[in-house]
Each structure stands twice: as C-alpha cells, then as structure tokens.
PDB file of C-alpha atoms in Angstrom:
ATOM      1  CA  MET A  30      84.581  44.824 -59.580  1.00 47.00           C
ATOM      2  CA  ARG A  31      81.500  45.599 -59.304  1.00 49.00           C
ATOM      3  CA  LEU A  32      81.380  45.645 -55.338  1.00 46.00           C
ATOM      4  CA  SER A  33      84.613  47.787 -55.452  1.00 50.00           C
ATOM      5  CA  ILE A  34      82.656  50.197 -57.030  1.00 50.00           C
ATOM      6  CA  VAL A  35      80.127  50.723 -54.451  1.00 46.00           C
ATOM      7  CA  ILE A  36      83.217  50.495 -51.808  1.00 44.00           C
ATOM      8  CA  ALA A  37      84.796  53.371 -53.868  1.00 48.00           C
ATOM      9  CA  SER A  38      81.228  55.546 -53.918  1.00 50.00           C
ATOM     10  CA  ILE A  39      81.521  54.913 -50.202  1.00 44.00           C
ATOM     11  CA  LEU A  40      85.157  56.216 -50.025  1.00 45.00           C
ATOM     12  CA  SER A  41      84.290  58.880 -51.969  1.00 48.00           C
ATOM     13  CA  SER A  42      82.676  60.456 -48.923  1.00 46.00           C
ATOM     14  CA  LEU A  43      85.862  60.239 -46.966  1.00 41.00           C
ATOM     15  CA  LEU A  44      88.722  60.443 -49.456  1.00 41.00           C
ATOM     16  CA  LEU A  45      91.133  63.449 -49.235  1.00 37.00           C
ATOM     17  CA  SER A  46      93.798  63.826 -52.009  1.00 36.00           C
ATOM     18  CA  PRO A  47      95.233  67.135 -53.416  1.00 36.00           C
ATOM     19  CA  SER A  48      94.274  68.422 -57.011  1.00 38.00           C
ATOM     20  CA  THR A  49      96.336  67.461 -59.828  1.00 38.00           C
ATOM     21  CA  HIS A  50      94.284  68.931 -63.035  1.00 41.00           C
ATOM     22  CA  ALA A  51      94.049  72.886 -61.509  1.00 40.00           C
ATOM     23  CA  ASP A  52      94.748  74.494 -64.661  1.00 44.00           C
ATOM     24  CA  GLU A  53      92.696  72.446 -67.198  1.00 43.00           C
ATOM     25  CA  ALA A  54      89.949  72.899 -64.311  1.00 39.00           C
ATOM     26  CA  LYS A  55      90.117  76.727 -64.392  1.00 42.00           C
ATOM     27  CA  GLU A  56      90.440  76.530 -68.017  1.00 45.00           C
ATOM     28  CA  ARG A  57      86.793  74.627 -68.674  1.00 48.00           C
ATOM     29  CA  ARG A  58      85.085  75.637 -65.409  1.00 53.00           C
ATOM     30  CA  PRO A  59      80.879  75.420 -66.938  1.00 58.00           C
ATOM     31  CA  LEU A  60      78.354  78.104 -66.440  1.00 64.00           C
ATOM     32  CA  SER A  61      75.826  77.914 -63.637  1.00 79.00           C
ATOM     33  CA  SER A  62      72.708  75.296 -64.957  1.00 86.00           C
ATOM     34  CA  LYS A  63      70.907  77.392 -62.298  1.00 84.00           C
ATOM     35  CA  LYS A  64      71.770  80.788 -63.392  1.00 80.00           C
ATOM     36  CA  MET A  65      70.670  79.712 -66.896  1.00 80.00           C
ATOM     37  CA  GLY A  66      66.947  78.880 -65.567  1.00 85.00           C
ATOM     38  CA  LEU A  67      67.424  75.688 -64.365  1.00 92.00           C
ATOM     39  CA  THR A  68      65.240  74.650 -61.125  1.00 95.00           C
ATOM     40  CA  ILE A  69      66.134  71.473 -59.182  1.00 97.00           C
ATOM     41  CA  ARG A  70      64.242  70.632 -55.971  1.00 98.00           C
ATOM     42  CA  VAL A  71      65.610  67.774 -53.718  1.00 98.00           C
ATOM     43  CA  GLU A  72      62.270  67.165 -51.246  1.00 98.00           C
ATOM     44  CA  GLY A  73      62.102  64.571 -48.875  1.00 96.00           C
ATOM     45  CA  GLU A  74      64.208  63.577 -45.765  1.00 90.00           C
ATOM     46  CA  ASP A  75      65.738  60.173 -46.700  1.00 93.00           C
ATOM     47  CA  TRP A  76      68.804  61.089 -47.614  1.00 98.00           C
ATOM     48  CA  GLY A  77      70.628  59.531 -44.820  1.00 97.00           C
ATOM     49  CA  ARG A  78      73.854  62.231 -43.600  1.00 97.00           C
ATOM     50  CA  ALA A  79      73.157  64.144 -46.751  1.00 97.00           C
ATOM     51  CA  ASP A  80      71.272  67.416 -46.366  1.00 95.00           C
ATOM     52  CA  ARG A  81      68.799  68.561 -48.898  1.00 97.00           C
ATOM     53  CA  ALA A  82      70.908  71.203 -49.902  1.00 97.00           C
ATOM     54  CA  GLU A  83      74.089  69.206 -49.793  1.00 97.00           C
ATOM     55  CA  VAL A  84      72.177  67.156 -52.376  1.00 98.00           C
ATOM     56  CA  GLU A  85      71.141  69.817 -54.574  1.00 98.00           C
ATOM     57  CA  ALA A  86      74.530  71.252 -54.677  1.00 97.00           C
ATOM     58  CA  VAL A  87      75.720  68.094 -56.393  1.00 98.00           C
ATOM     59  CA  LEU A  88      72.788  67.838 -59.004  1.00 98.00           C
ATOM     60  CA  TYR A  89      73.016  71.136 -60.033  1.00 97.00           C
ATOM     61  CA  SER A  90      77.091  70.813 -60.048  1.00 97.00           C
ATOM     62  CA  ALA A  91      76.162  67.235 -62.218  1.00 97.00           C
ATOM     63  CA  ALA A  92      73.846  69.855 -64.305  1.00 96.00           C
ATOM     64  CA  ASP A  93      76.254  72.464 -64.899  1.00 95.00           C
ATOM     65  CA  GLU A  94      78.406  69.972 -67.161  1.00 96.00           C
ATOM     66  CA  LEU A  95      75.499  68.775 -69.397  1.00 95.00           C
ATOM     67  CA  LEU A  96      73.872  71.723 -69.937  1.00 91.00           C
ATOM     68  CA  ASN A  97      76.182  74.564 -69.910  1.00 76.00           C
ATOM     69  CA  ARG A  98      76.420  74.479 -73.710  1.00 67.00           C
ATOM     70  CA  PHE A  99      73.124  73.730 -73.696  1.00 66.00           C
ATOM     71  CA  PRO A 100      70.820  76.215 -76.397  1.00 57.00           C
ATOM     72  CA  ALA A 101      67.816  75.760 -74.544  1.00 62.00           C
ATOM     73  CA  LYS A 102      67.073  75.576 -71.009  1.00 69.00           C
ATOM     74  CA  VAL A 103      65.206  72.990 -69.315  1.00 86.00           C
ATOM     75  CA  THR A 104      62.452  74.883 -68.213  1.00 87.00           C
ATOM     76  CA  ALA A 105      60.351  72.556 -66.144  1.00 94.00           C
ATOM     77  CA  PRO A 106      61.627  72.067 -62.649  1.00 96.00           C
ATOM     78  CA  ILE A 107      63.176  68.837 -62.025  1.00 98.00           C
ATOM     79  CA  VAL A 108      61.891  67.624 -58.214  1.00 98.00           C
ATOM     80  CA  VAL A 109      64.195  64.812 -56.876  1.00 99.00           C
ATOM     81  CA  THR A 110      62.967  62.664 -54.100  1.00 98.00           C
ATOM     82  CA  HIS A 111      64.338  59.540 -52.729  1.00 98.00           C
ATOM     83  CA  VAL A 112      63.738  55.926 -53.865  1.00 97.00           C
ATOM     84  CA  GLU A 113      64.693  52.632 -52.410  1.00 94.00           C
ATOM     85  CA  GLY A 114      64.139  50.811 -55.522  1.00 91.00           C
ATOM     86  CA  ASN A 115      65.087  51.853 -59.201  1.00 91.00           C
ATOM     87  CA  PRO A 116      66.399  55.260 -60.326  1.00 97.00           C
ATOM     88  CA  VAL A 117      63.793  56.424 -62.808  1.00 97.00           C
ATOM     89  CA  THR A 118      62.316  59.888 -64.467  1.00 96.00           C
ATOM     90  CA  GLU A 119      58.674  59.545 -64.452  1.00 95.00           C
ATOM     91  CA  PHE A 120      56.612  59.556 -67.655  1.00 91.00           C
ATOM     92  CA  GLU A 121      53.989  61.235 -65.792  1.00 92.00           C
ATOM     93  CA  LYS A 122      54.747  64.957 -64.539  1.00 94.00           C
ATOM     94  CA  GLY A 123      54.110  67.025 -61.361  1.00 96.00           C
ATOM     95  CA  PRO A 124      51.119  68.897 -61.087  1.00 96.00           C
ATOM     96  CA  ASP A 125      53.022  72.052 -62.751  1.00 95.00           C
ATOM     97  CA  GLY A 126      54.377  69.917 -65.292  1.00 95.00           C
ATOM     98  CA  GLU A 127      57.480  68.855 -62.812  1.00 97.00           C
ATOM     99  CA  TYR A 128      59.878  66.580 -64.175  1.00 97.00           C
ATOM    100  CA  LEU A 129      59.911  63.805 -61.439  1.00 98.00           C
ATOM    101  CA  VAL A 130      62.914  61.917 -61.044  1.00 98.00           C
ATOM    102  CA  ARG A 131      63.927  59.367 -58.128  1.00 98.00           C
ATOM    103  CA  LEU A 132      67.396  58.513 -56.880  1.00 99.00           C
ATOM    104  CA  SER A 133      68.374  55.788 -54.412  1.00 98.00           C
ATOM    105  CA  ALA A 134      71.969  57.397 -53.398  1.00 98.00           C
ATOM    106  CA  LYS A 135      71.920  58.724 -50.389  1.00 96.00           C
ATOM    107  CA  ASP A 136      74.687  60.061 -47.221  1.00 97.00           C
ATOM    108  CA  ARG A 137      77.470  61.909 -49.111  1.00 96.00           C
ATOM    109  CA  ARG A 138      78.128  59.550 -51.577  1.00 96.00           C
ATOM    110  CA  TRP A 139      78.341  62.175 -54.588  1.00 97.00           C
ATOM    111  CA  SER A 140      79.817  59.686 -57.039  1.00 97.00           C
ATOM    112  CA  GLN A 141      76.517  57.621 -57.151  1.00 97.00           C
ATOM    113  CA  PHE A 142      74.557  60.909 -56.651  1.00 98.00           C
ATOM    114  CA  VAL A 143      76.253  61.992 -59.813  1.00 98.00           C
ATOM    115  CA  TYR A 144      75.990  58.974 -62.023  1.00 98.00           C
ATOM    116  CA  GLN A 145      72.314  58.234 -61.438  1.00 98.00           C
ATOM    117  CA  PHE A 146      70.926  62.243 -61.813  1.00 99.00           C
ATOM    118  CA  ALA A 147      73.593  62.692 -65.319  1.00 98.00           C
ATOM    119  CA  HIS A 148      71.381  59.675 -66.367  1.00 98.00           C
ATOM    120  CA  GLU A 149      68.113  60.511 -65.854  1.00 98.00           C
ATOM    121  CA  LEU A 150      68.725  64.482 -66.964  1.00 98.00           C
ATOM    122  CA  CYS A 151      69.853  62.844 -70.479  1.00 97.00           C
ATOM    123  CA  HIS A 152      66.531  61.472 -70.536  1.00 96.00           C
ATOM    124  CA  ILE A 153      64.875  64.713 -70.154  1.00 96.00           C
ATOM    125  CA  MET A 154      67.430  66.299 -72.257  1.00 95.00           C
ATOM    126  CA  SER A 155      66.536  63.820 -75.070  1.00 95.00           C
ATOM    127  CA  ASN A 156      62.379  64.279 -74.833  1.00 94.00           C
ATOM    128  CA  TYR A 157      62.216  60.786 -73.465  1.00 91.00           C
ATOM    129  CA  GLU A 158      58.486  60.808 -72.961  1.00 84.00           C
ATOM    130  CA  ALA A 159      57.998  61.694 -76.642  1.00 78.00           C
ATOM    131  CA  ASN A 160      59.329  58.570 -77.864  1.00 56.00           C
ATOM    132  CA  VAL A 161      56.763  56.342 -76.074  1.00 53.00           C
ATOM    133  CA  GLY A 162      55.385  54.511 -79.182  1.00 48.00           C
ATOM    134  CA  ALA A 163      51.991  52.711 -79.234  1.00 45.00           C
ATOM    135  CA  GLU A 164      50.581  51.537 -75.712  1.00 49.00           C
ATOM    136  CA  ASN A 165      52.363  48.150 -74.628  1.00 49.00           C
ATOM    137  CA  THR A 166      55.124  48.503 -76.910  1.00 54.00           C
ATOM    138  CA  THR A 167      58.507  48.670 -76.674  1.00 62.00           C
ATOM    139  CA  LYS A 168      60.491  51.417 -77.895  1.00 85.00           C
ATOM    140  CA  TYR A 169      62.889  49.703 -80.340  1.00 93.00           C
ATOM    141  CA  ASN A 170      65.136  52.212 -80.404  1.00 95.00           C
ATOM    142  CA  GLN A 171      65.365  53.444 -76.880  1.00 95.00           C
ATOM    143  CA  TRP A 172      68.607  51.214 -76.158  1.00 97.00           C
ATOM    144  CA  PHE A 173      70.481  54.555 -78.295  1.00 98.00           C
ATOM    145  CA  GLU A 174      68.863  56.489 -75.754  1.00 97.00           C
ATOM    146  CA  GLU A 175      69.864  54.274 -73.118  1.00 98.00           C
ATOM    147  CA  THR A 176      73.229  54.085 -74.106  1.00 98.00           C
ATOM    148  CA  LEU A 177      73.854  57.924 -74.407  1.00 99.00           C
ATOM    149  CA  CYS A 178      72.602  58.136 -70.686  1.00 98.00           C
ATOM    150  CA  GLU A 179      75.304  55.567 -69.873  1.00 98.00           C
ATOM    151  CA  THR A 180      77.526  58.182 -71.658  1.00 99.00           C
ATOM    152  CA  ALA A 181      76.341  61.205 -69.583  1.00 98.00           C
ATOM    153  CA  SER A 182      77.007  59.210 -66.135  1.00 98.00           C
ATOM    154  CA  LEU A 183      80.890  59.104 -66.996  1.00 98.00           C
ATOM    155  CA  TYR A 184      80.786  61.960 -68.804  1.00 98.00           C
ATOM    156  CA  ALA A 185      79.736  64.089 -66.043  1.00 98.00           C
ATOM    157  CA  LEU A 186      82.138  61.847 -63.235  1.00 98.00           C
ATOM    158  CA  LYS A 187      85.169  62.141 -65.275  1.00 98.00           C
ATOM    159  CA  SER A 188      83.941  66.132 -66.428  1.00 97.00           C
ATOM    160  CA  MET A 189      83.041  66.713 -62.358  1.00 97.00           C
ATOM    161  CA  ALA A 190      86.423  65.443 -61.011  1.00 98.00           C
ATOM    162  CA  VAL A 191      88.374  68.160 -62.970  1.00 97.00           C
ATOM    163  CA  THR A 192      85.813  71.148 -62.376  1.00 96.00           C
ATOM    164  CA  TRP A 193      85.562  69.965 -58.224  1.00 97.00           C
ATOM    165  CA  GLU A 194      89.929  70.620 -57.988  1.00 96.00           C
ATOM    166  CA  THR A 195      89.368  74.380 -58.330  1.00 94.00           C
ATOM    167  CA  SER A 196      85.413  75.171 -58.695  1.00 94.00           C
ATOM    168  CA  ALA A 197      83.804  72.709 -56.177  1.00 96.00           C
ATOM    169  CA  PRO A 198      80.009  73.730 -54.799  1.00 95.00           C
ATOM    170  CA  TYR A 199      82.228  74.230 -51.217  1.00 95.00           C
ATOM    171  CA  PRO A 200      86.128  74.661 -50.790  1.00 94.00           C
ATOM    172  CA  ASN A 201      86.502  71.545 -48.546  1.00 95.00           C
ATOM    173  CA  TRP A 202      84.632  69.422 -51.348  1.00 96.00           C
ATOM    174  CA  ARG A 203      87.117  69.802 -53.390  1.00 95.00           C
ATOM    175  CA  ASP A 204      89.264  67.096 -52.246  1.00 93.00           C
ATOM    176  CA  TYR A 205      86.671  64.683 -53.432  1.00 95.00           C
ATOM    177  CA  ALA A 206      87.386  64.965 -56.938  1.00 96.00           C
ATOM    178  CA  PRO A 207      90.092  62.067 -57.402  1.00 96.00           C
ATOM    179  CA  ALA A 208      87.366  59.691 -55.557  1.00 93.00           C
ATOM    180  CA  MET A 209      84.808  60.694 -58.024  1.00 96.00           C
ATOM    181  CA  ARG A 210      87.569  60.178 -61.060  1.00 96.00           C
ATOM    182  CA  ASP A 211      88.722  57.076 -59.612  1.00 97.00           C
ATOM    183  CA  TYR A 212      84.825  55.395 -59.673  1.00 96.00           C
ATOM    184  CA  ALA A 213      84.119  56.552 -63.119  1.00 96.00           C
ATOM    185  CA  GLU A 214      87.633  55.062 -64.311  1.00 96.00           C
ATOM    186  CA  GLN A 215      86.454  51.957 -62.495  1.00 95.00           C
ATOM    187  CA  PHE A 216      83.576  51.584 -64.640  1.00 96.00           C
ATOM    188  CA  THR A 217      85.256  52.307 -68.116  1.00 95.00           C
ATOM    189  CA  ARG A 218      88.134  50.015 -67.269  1.00 95.00           C
ATOM    190  CA  GLU A 219      85.356  47.047 -67.108  1.00 97.00           C
ATOM    191  CA  GLU A 220      86.150  44.648 -69.380  1.00 96.00           C
ATOM    192  CA  HIS A 221      83.180  43.921 -70.824  1.00 96.00           C
ATOM    193  CA  ARG A 222      82.817  47.091 -71.708  1.00 97.00           C
ATOM    194  CA  GLN A 223      85.213  46.730 -74.397  1.00 96.00           C
ATOM    195  CA  LEU A 224      84.514  45.465 -77.872  1.00 95.00           C
ATOM    196  CA  PRO A 225      86.004  41.985 -78.571  1.00 94.00           C
ATOM    197  CA  ALA A 226      89.424  41.898 -80.594  1.00 94.00           C
ATOM    198  CA  GLY A 227      89.290  42.140 -84.203  1.00 94.00           C
ATOM    199  CA  THR A 228      85.603  43.133 -84.017  1.00 95.00           C
ATOM    200  CA  THR A 229      84.419  46.744 -85.405  1.00 96.00           C
ATOM    201  CA  LEU A 230      81.392  48.043 -83.908  1.00 97.00           C
ATOM    202  CA  ALA A 231      79.205  48.043 -86.880  1.00 96.00           C
ATOM    203  CA  ALA A 232      80.099  43.975 -86.964  1.00 96.00           C
ATOM    204  CA  TRP A 233      78.968  43.902 -83.453  1.00 98.00           C
ATOM    205  CA  LEU A 234      75.877  45.777 -83.935  1.00 97.00           C
ATOM    206  CA  ARG A 235      74.857  43.529 -86.806  1.00 96.00           C
ATOM    207  CA  GLU A 236      75.117  40.804 -83.763  1.00 97.00           C
ATOM    208  CA  ASN A 237      73.424  42.506 -81.301  1.00 98.00           C
ATOM    209  CA  GLU A 238      71.029  45.375 -82.371  1.00 97.00           C
ATOM    210  CA  GLY A 239      68.052  42.764 -82.396  1.00 97.00           C
ATOM    211  CA  LYS A 240      68.352  42.029 -78.720  1.00 97.00           C
ATOM    212  CA  LEU A 241      68.839  45.316 -77.535  1.00 97.00           C
ATOM    213  CA  ARG A 242      65.684  46.710 -79.540  1.00 96.00           C
ATOM    214  CA  SER A 243      63.843  43.711 -77.525  1.00 94.00           C
ATOM    215  CA  ASP A 244      65.166  44.943 -74.483  1.00 96.00           C
ATOM    216  CA  PRO A 245      66.569  48.489 -74.353  1.00 96.00           C
ATOM    217  CA  TYR A 246      68.242  47.470 -70.587  1.00 95.00           C
ATOM    218  CA  LEU A 247      70.616  45.424 -71.823  1.00 97.00           C
ATOM    219  CA  ARG A 248      73.026  47.220 -69.605  1.00 96.00           C
ATOM    220  CA  ASP A 249      76.472  45.495 -70.538  1.00 97.00           C
ATOM    221  CA  LYS A 250      75.613  45.977 -74.426  1.00 98.00           C
ATOM    222  CA  ASN A 251      74.649  49.649 -73.705  1.00 98.00           C
ATOM    223  CA  GLU A 252      77.602  49.911 -71.948  1.00 98.00           C
ATOM    224  CA  VAL A 253      80.007  48.568 -75.247  1.00 98.00           C
ATOM    225  CA  VAL A 254      78.866  51.640 -76.881  1.00 98.00           C
ATOM    226  CA  ALA A 255      78.789  54.230 -74.361  1.00 98.00           C
ATOM    227  CA  SER A 256      82.523  53.325 -74.140  1.00 97.00           C
ATOM    228  CA  LEU A 257      83.166  54.177 -77.892  1.00 98.00           C
ATOM    229  CA  LEU A 258      80.965  57.150 -77.714  1.00 98.00           C
ATOM    230  CA  LEU A 259      82.253  59.053 -74.596  1.00 98.00           C
ATOM    231  CA  PRO A 260      85.942  59.852 -76.486  1.00 98.00           C
ATOM    232  CA  LEU A 261      83.550  61.942 -78.800  1.00 98.00           C
ATOM    233  CA  PHE A 262      81.538  63.959 -76.171  1.00 98.00           C
ATOM    234  CA  GLU A 263      84.826  64.895 -74.482  1.00 97.00           C
ATOM    235  CA  LYS A 264      86.323  65.753 -77.071  1.00 97.00           C
ATOM    236  CA  ASN A 265      83.278  67.609 -78.253  1.00 96.00           C
ATOM    237  CA  PRO A 266      81.170  68.825 -74.968  1.00 95.00           C
ATOM    238  CA  GLU A 267      79.096  71.239 -76.975  1.00 94.00           C
ATOM    239  CA  GLU A 268      77.624  68.490 -78.408  1.00 96.00           C
ATOM    240  CA  TRP A 269      75.386  67.449 -75.513  1.00 96.00           C
ATOM    241  CA  ALA A 270      73.493  69.613 -76.704  1.00 94.00           C
ATOM    242  CA  THR A 271      72.619  67.235 -79.690  1.00 96.00           C
ATOM    243  CA  LEU A 272      70.245  65.691 -77.145  1.00 96.00           C
ATOM    244  CA  HIS A 273      67.516  67.768 -77.798  1.00 94.00           C
ATOM    245  CA  TYR A 274      67.071  66.817 -81.442  1.00 95.00           C
ATOM    246  CA  LEU A 275      66.650  62.894 -80.477  1.00 96.00           C
ATOM    247  CA  ASN A 276      62.633  61.193 -80.027  1.00 94.00           C
ATOM    248  CA  LEU A 277      61.042  64.535 -82.261  1.00 94.00           C
ATOM    249  CA  ASP A 278      59.520  62.410 -84.777  1.00 92.00           C
ATOM    250  CA  SER A 279      56.278  59.989 -84.218  1.00 87.00           C
ATOM    251  CA  ALA A 280      57.597  57.190 -86.001  1.00 91.00           C
ATOM    252  CA  ASP A 281      61.246  57.714 -83.925  1.00 92.00           C
ATOM    253  CA  ALA A 282      59.622  54.297 -81.171  1.00 90.00           C
ATOM    254  CA  THR A 283      59.616  51.769 -83.756  1.00 91.00           C
ATOM    255  CA  ASP A 284      61.740  53.124 -86.782  1.00 94.00           C
ATOM    256  CA  THR A 285      65.272  51.427 -88.034  1.00 95.00           C
ATOM    257  CA  LEU A 286      68.181  52.329 -86.401  1.00 96.00           C
ATOM    258  CA  LYS A 287      68.852  54.014 -89.735  1.00 96.00           C
ATOM    259  CA  GLN A 288      65.794  55.945 -90.010  1.00 96.00           C
ATOM    260  CA  TYR A 289      65.774  57.238 -86.410  1.00 96.00           C
ATOM    261  CA  LEU A 290      69.395  58.268 -86.336  1.00 96.00           C
ATOM    262  CA  GLN A 291      68.289  59.870 -89.776  1.00 96.00           C
ATOM    263  CA  HIS A 292      65.481  61.835 -88.216  1.00 96.00           C
ATOM    264  CA  TRP A 293      67.978  62.975 -85.383  1.00 97.00           C
ATOM    265  CA  TYR A 294      70.367  64.332 -88.225  1.00 96.00           C
ATOM    266  CA  GLY A 295      67.575  66.258 -89.605  1.00 95.00           C
ATOM    267  CA  ASN A 296      66.328  67.671 -86.711  1.00 96.00           C
ATOM    268  CA  ALA A 297      69.522  69.180 -85.724  1.00 96.00           C
ATOM    269  CA  PRO A 298      70.783  72.940 -86.842  1.00 95.00           C
ATOM    270  CA  ALA A 299      73.407  73.028 -89.024  1.00 96.00           C
ATOM    271  CA  GLU A 300      76.224  73.833 -85.972  1.00 94.00           C
ATOM    272  CA  HIS A 301      75.219  69.991 -85.058  1.00 95.00           C
ATOM    273  CA  LYS A 302      75.248  68.223 -88.023  1.00 96.00           C
ATOM    274  CA  LYS A 303      78.677  67.100 -88.210  1.00 96.00           C
ATOM    275  CA  PHE A 304      78.969  65.771 -84.730  1.00 97.00           C
ATOM    276  CA  ILE A 305      76.185  63.735 -85.335  1.00 97.00           C
ATOM    277  CA  PHE A 306      77.454  62.633 -89.008  1.00 95.00           C
ATOM    278  CA  ASP A 307      80.341  61.444 -87.032  1.00 96.00           C
ATOM    279  CA  VAL A 308      78.251  59.222 -84.535  1.00 97.00           C
ATOM    280  CA  LEU A 309      76.622  57.428 -87.262  1.00 96.00           C
ATOM    281  CA  ALA A 310      80.030  56.920 -89.019  1.00 95.00           C
ATOM    282  CA  LEU A 311      81.217  55.097 -85.457  1.00 96.00           C
ATOM    283  CA  LEU A 312      78.186  53.171 -85.934  1.00 96.00           C
ATOM    284  CA  GLY A 313      79.138  51.898 -88.937  1.00 95.00           C
ATOM    285  CA  ILE A 314      75.568  53.788 -90.677  1.00 92.00           C
ATOM    286  CA  GLU A 315      75.843  53.924 -94.614  1.00 83.00           C
ATOM    287  CA  GLY A 316      73.369  54.435 -97.442  1.00 70.00           C
ATOM    288  CA  ILE A 317      71.663  57.488 -95.312  1.00 71.00           C
ATOM    289  CA  ASP A 318      69.598  60.235 -96.607  1.00 67.00           C
ATOM    290  CA  LEU A 319      70.926  63.148 -94.936  1.00 64.00           C
ATOM    291  CA  ALA A 320      69.049  65.383 -96.097  1.00 52.00           C
ATOM    292  CA  PRO A 321      67.046  67.540 -93.143  1.00 44.00           C
ATOM    293  CA  THR A 322      63.838  65.707 -92.478  1.00 44.00           C
ATOM    294  CA  SER A 323      60.045  66.941 -92.388  1.00 41.00           C
ATOM    295  CA  VAL A 324      60.617  68.268 -88.644  1.00 42.00           C
ATOM    296  CA  PRO A 325      62.329  71.818 -89.178  1.00 41.00           C
ATOM    297  CA  ALA A 326      65.581  71.909 -87.833  1.00 41.00           C
ATOM    298  CA  GLY A 327      66.067  73.125 -84.383  1.00 38.00           C
ATOM    299  CA  THR A 328      62.760  72.082 -83.508  1.00 39.00           C
ATOM    300  CA  MET A 329      62.468  72.371 -79.579  1.00 40.00           C
ATOM    301  CA  VAL A 330      58.613  70.830 -79.228  1.00 37.00           C
ATOM    302  CA  PRO A 331      57.838  67.258 -79.341  1.00 36.00           C
ATOM    303  CA  PRO A 332      54.826  66.162 -80.808  1.00 36.00           C
ATOM    304  CA  LYS A 333      52.033  65.400 -78.721  1.00 32.00           C
ATOM    305  CA  THR A 334      51.685  61.680 -78.349  1.00 32.00           C
ATOM    306  CA  ALA A 335      50.255  59.937 -75.486  1.00 32.00           C
ATOM    307  CA  ALA A 336      52.558  58.991 -72.720  1.00 32.00           C
ATOM    308  CA  VAL A 337      52.735  55.292 -72.114  1.00 31.00           C
ATOM    309  CA  ALA A 338      55.326  54.476 -69.156  1.00 33.00           C
ATOM    310  CA  VAL A 339      57.049  51.458 -70.139  1.00 33.00           C
ATOM    311  CA  PRO A 340      57.211  48.801 -67.636  1.00 34.00           C
ATOM    312  CA  ARG A 341      60.573  49.612 -65.488  1.00 35.00           C
ATOM    313  CA  SER A 342      61.015  46.435 -63.250  1.00 32.00           C
ATOM    314  CA  GLN A 343      62.639  45.405 -66.725  1.00 33.00           C
ATOM    315  CA  ALA A 344      65.604  47.464 -66.467  1.00 35.00           C
ATOM    316  CA  GLY A 345      68.937  46.576 -65.283  1.00 34.00           C
ATOM    317  CA  PRO A 346      72.005  47.532 -63.077  1.00 34.00           C
ATOM    318  CA  ARG A 347      71.954  50.966 -63.767  1.00 39.00           C
ATOM    319  CA  GLY A 348      70.094  53.398 -65.704  1.00 34.00           C
ATOM    320  CA  PRO A 349      67.272  55.030 -65.562  1.00 33.00           C
ATOM    321  CA  THR A 350      65.777  52.360 -63.680  1.00 32.00           C
ATOM    322  CA  THR A 351      69.215  51.407 -61.951  1.00 31.00           C
ATOM    323  CA  GLU A 352      69.403  48.648 -59.359  1.00 30.00           C
ATOM    324  CA  TRP A 353      72.261  49.203 -57.233  1.00 30.00           C
ATOM    325  CA  LYS A 354      74.024  45.950 -57.225  1.00 29.00           C
ATOM    326  CA  LYS A 355      77.469  47.467 -57.682  1.00 30.00           C
TER     327      LYS A 355
END
C-alpha cells in the first residue's frame, strides 16, 4: 500500500481524466489566498522538472482551501525551499520574520506538494512556535496538532480535487484532479487508520494517549484520529479558522489534553465554539469547564515564549518532518 501511494503520486503528474464534479467545484470555488494578502515565495532550483512558478501555483492553491475562510491573514511571508530530508517548518524564522518551510516533493508530483505543504501550513495556522514548552521538554499535546495537520493534508487533497476540475491554476491542470482524489483515497483506505471494531475513540484514547504524549510523531496513531476529524472539517470547512486559537496559553505544552482543549475552546470566539465542542465530544472529553479562559476570546497574538526546536529527527513517515517512504 505504501509503495502504491508513491506510484499514485507519480502518475498524478501524467494522468488525464474527464471531470466528474464540475457543479460542486463551481459552487465552492475558494477565494484567492494570494489576493487576501498571503505571500508564498518558492526559492532555489532543486525542484526537478517543476519550475518555481508552477510550485508556487500549487502551494497557493492548497492554501486557498485552508485559508479562504480564515478571519486573520498569515501576515508573514512563507519562504519554501527544497530539502532532500524531511519536510519541516523551522522554529527559527527568516531575517524579516518569514516562515521557513522545507519540502521534499519535486518534479510535477503535485499531490505530494499538496500533502506536504498543507501539513506545514496547518502548523503555521496553529501557532506552532508558541507551544514549545520548556527547553528539552516534549510538547505533550503536540500529537493533537500533528493529527490536525494530517487532517489538513487529506482535506486539501480532497478539496482541491474538486476545485481543480473547473478552477485549476492552469486550464490543462484540470485533468490532474482525479489523480489527486485517488491519492487522498489511498491514504484514507489504509487499514491502520480505522478504529478497531467495537472500540470508541474515547476508549482508544485512554489506551494510546500516554504513548502520543511521549512521542507526538506516532503516525499510525495520529492517522486514526485524523480519519475521524476529517468528516467534521469537510462538513464545516470554515472551521479551519479554529486552528488560530490553538497554543495560545503558556501552559499548553505540558497541560493535560482536557486542559489544552479547554484553552482552545475558551480562546475561540463564539461562532467557533460549537465546532470545538463537537471535537471534544468526538474525543470523549467530558467534565470540562466550558467557560472562557483567561485569554480573551479572539486573541491573535501568541505569548512571548522562547522557541525551542524539538528534535525533528524523531518524526515518523509524514508530517512536519515527513520521510517519504511511501
């Protein structure tokens, strides 16, 4: 299965197929994140058969799916370069505050570009640099952010497959849409992403949360939760805006999951609380105080904590330090 997903990605640069969801795409065409103020700069010459303009077009298209309903812009530019190792968003920023993103995708494997970049953009949207914890300390709730970012990758692929059928960056790219959809579906069909029969997510978390708190890069476990979160975001795409209210409390790195999610709920404005409540219910989080936290609702600026890079060499097969073993 893993090898077949790589093959699907390669074929996505070649496959031509007729559109099947044109009406849906016309109804849900996203706004342009570039016109909304997002800046993505693709740099370097290590992109194989793809040129930088093409890569930028794909990345903007992925951003459109996640940011088009986002209430606050990602104001700092995102500078994207190629890396032979693991994809990553660096904790250290550029000289002018730019986000520094490294991707390992190359050539015209657009599905891989989307999968990797959507994951890294999700970290940026989630205030990843704020929730760093104490020096040399694991961020105990980072596994939840990693899970959201896996969800973002799958969402972007599936959503772009619809959008591109009528609104691809270039007209001849419309025919890549079915291959992009197939790439996403090969992930979602993987057996390890399904809860064991007869098991609730709450019961599964009781058994696995301790392992995830110790190692947030347990991809097979992240992906179980992501498969259950994905339908919530597909039904409520405007709720990607809720990511901006994560990781705003100075204790988020070391709090319990219940406390961490309570901060998320409390920081979010009223229009997003119902969705976050639904996430809590899905996770089986009960007995939580749903009153606003001490951080004012709508807060947009993370606390001034020292950014300490967690060693990314610990990462698993995908996400922010994605090793492309598929």
